[in-house]
């Protein structure tokens, strides 16, 4: 395997000395109280990269106490402008470390370097964007009530924010939550996914360099059932922003119910892409191929269900096959790689199992090529499930790999029904030159985010989130203020209004 891509090999050698990862609590890198560790595995080789401290209840308690102290103390009392200066500083420091971060993320997750480069460069934007949003858009309303009252609203930070993130775009998703949480004045405990600890640890080092007061930002690495569950149950953690699987989200909501946690839930997806016969088929093909096979298919908003109008289906499928045949599968650190290995052996088995199920259900499984030397590792070739239909498990359930179910339709009403006939509702994509139909169909799809004649291009100002089993609430833009702040109303009497005089003689 090692002499196949010399440049990638050089990069991997440089990464081989990644140090063991500790927890970051109250401004210090520390071992877990239990001294427990777990092995972090390289998705490309299935060999151990390093050891990671395995946080548990005691570590969460320490982090929560530190975060609460910081919230009640220096951070909570700091002027907004000073607080935002720290947020800008984090952004600058991320930019300074981008060259290091992108290969580290590719090494840890199996995502191709060409993807992680884009993702990590967006991370500093997340911090700058929220610093700007807070100073320009975190505004209250004023209500004059006749000439008797003035009522006004303010946004106050909630307290200690627990952020729980998945492995599929770790650095981007972590910063997407940390930036609004800190900019609005909360303190943070981050629980990164156990399969992708490295860039979260690098972020702790970067934030440490930024010199935030101790306890404002904490990272407790570890497993969901231990570190994650303790964070959810802790009564001093007021809110949980979670991104991950739908079943985990519902488990977390149950576990946080006693402490009346505030939740933001960004969950799974099974998003449709609908291509009408009048669409720009070349562009639709580009978008469809990118939308399912980029990020190794491990993408929440992936267009994993393709609905093709019958009149163009045959020709479109032929071109799709051609693309699948030529997608470059390989070493994530090789800049030319388009699809890398899946994150973990277990996840790879799950995805392969879905392919078996799809075959049993009657699909024709059409696959691209994985070079022979990778055949025993975590690779799943780009895959088309042809002759699929909505009743199949492979169409209803989130596979979270490079697998596209392909179906056909005849009528607009029919395809809307098919698009909505899953429990998920995260995203959707509509391709047509008929602009009225584009709007009509998009608005009829039960999903949080739709794109017309477009690939998944995100503007940070717009709301991000899903409908149905894909989530609760919206983050992004000023929508995040709803979640990360408490809206308080202050009622001020302007004169001597009438007050009933109970009990007066
Ligand atoms: P996951 O649900 O297995 O894990 C996510 C995080 O939750 C991890 O940090 C994990 O340790 C933690 N966790 C697990 N059990 C927990 C518990 N009982 N209490 C507290 N924390 C717990 O998800 P994953 O496999 O890491 O990520 C893939 C999933 O994430 C997919 O379903 C994907 O669609 C979804 N996702 C959604 C979005 C979105 O914005 N909607 C974005 C990215 C990924």
Coordinates of C-alpha atoms and ligand atoms in Angstrom, one line a residue, residues 164-168 173 191-195 222-225 228-229 232 242-246 248-249 251-252 255 266-269 299-300 398 400 426 464 470, ligand 1:
X164 CA -22.0 16.7 21.1
X165 CA -20.7 16.1 17.6
X166 CA -20.4 13.3 15.0
X167 CA -17.3 12.0 13.1
X168 CA -18.4 12.8 9.6
X173 CA -19.4 20.8 12.8
X191 CA -17.8 16.0 23.5
X192 CA -16.4 15.0 20.1
X193 CA -17.1 11.7 18.4
X194 CA -14.9 8.8 19.6
X195 CA -13.9 7.9 16.1
X222 CA -14.8 9.7 25.2
X223 CA -17.7 7.5 24.3
X224 CA -21.3 8.4 23.9
X225 CA -22.6 6.1 26.6
X228 CA -21.8 11.9 26.3
X229 CA -24.5 10.6 28.6
X232 CA -26.6 15.2 28.9
X242 CA -26.5 17.5 19.2
X243 CA -25.6 16.4 15.7
X244 CA -25.7 12.7 15.0
X245 CA -28.0 9.8 14.4
X246 CA -31.8 10.1 14.9
X248 CA -29.1 8.7 19.4
X249 CA -30.9 12.0 19.4
X251 CA -32.1 8.6 23.5
X252 CA -30.4 11.9 24.5
X255 CA -31.9 11.2 29.2
X266 CA -29.4 17.9 13.9
X267 CA -30.2 14.3 12.9
X268 CA -30.1 11.9 10.0
X269 CA -31.2 12.3 6.5
X299 CA -22.8 13.4 4.6
X300 CA -26.1 14.2 6.3
X398 CA -30.0 6.2 6.1
X400 CA -24.4 7.0 5.3
X426 CA -33.4 17.1 6.1
X464 CA -29.9 25.0 9.0
X470 CA -34.2 14.8 10.8
Ligands
LIG1 P1 -23.9 9.1 16.5 O1 -25.3 9.4 16.9 O2 -23.5 7.7 16.6 O3 -22.9 9.9 17.5 C1 -22.9 11.3 17.5 C2 -22.3 11.7 18.8 O4 -23.2 11.3 19.9 C3 -20.9 11.1 19.2 O5 -20.1 12.1 19.8 C4 -21.3 10.0 20.2 O6 -20.3 9.7 21.0 C5 -22.4 10.7 20.9 N1 -23.4 9.8 21.6 C6 -23.7 8.5 21.3 N2 -24.6 8.0 22.2 C7 -24.8 9.0 23.1 C8 -25.6 9.1 24.3 N3 -26.3 8.1 24.7 N4 -25.5 10.2 25.0 C9 -24.8 11.3 24.6 N5 -24.0 11.2 23.5 C10 -24.0 10.1 22.7 O7 -23.7 9.6 15.1 P2 -22.4 9.4 14.2 O8 -22.4 8.0 13.7 O9 -21.2 10.0 14.9 O10 -22.7 10.4 13.0 C11 -23.5 10.1 11.8 C12 -24.9 10.6 12.0 O11 -24.9 12.0 12.1 C13 -25.7 10.4 10.7 O12 -27.0 9.9 11.1 C14 -25.8 11.8 10.1 O13 -26.9 12.0 9.2 C15 -25.9 12.6 11.3 N6 -25.5 14.0 10.9 C16 -26.5 15.0 10.9 C17 -26.2 16.3 10.5 C18 -27.2 17.3 10.5 O14 -26.8 18.5 10.5 N7 -28.5 17.0 10.5 C19 -24.8 16.6 10.2 C20 -23.9 15.6 10.3 C21 -24.2 14.3 10.6

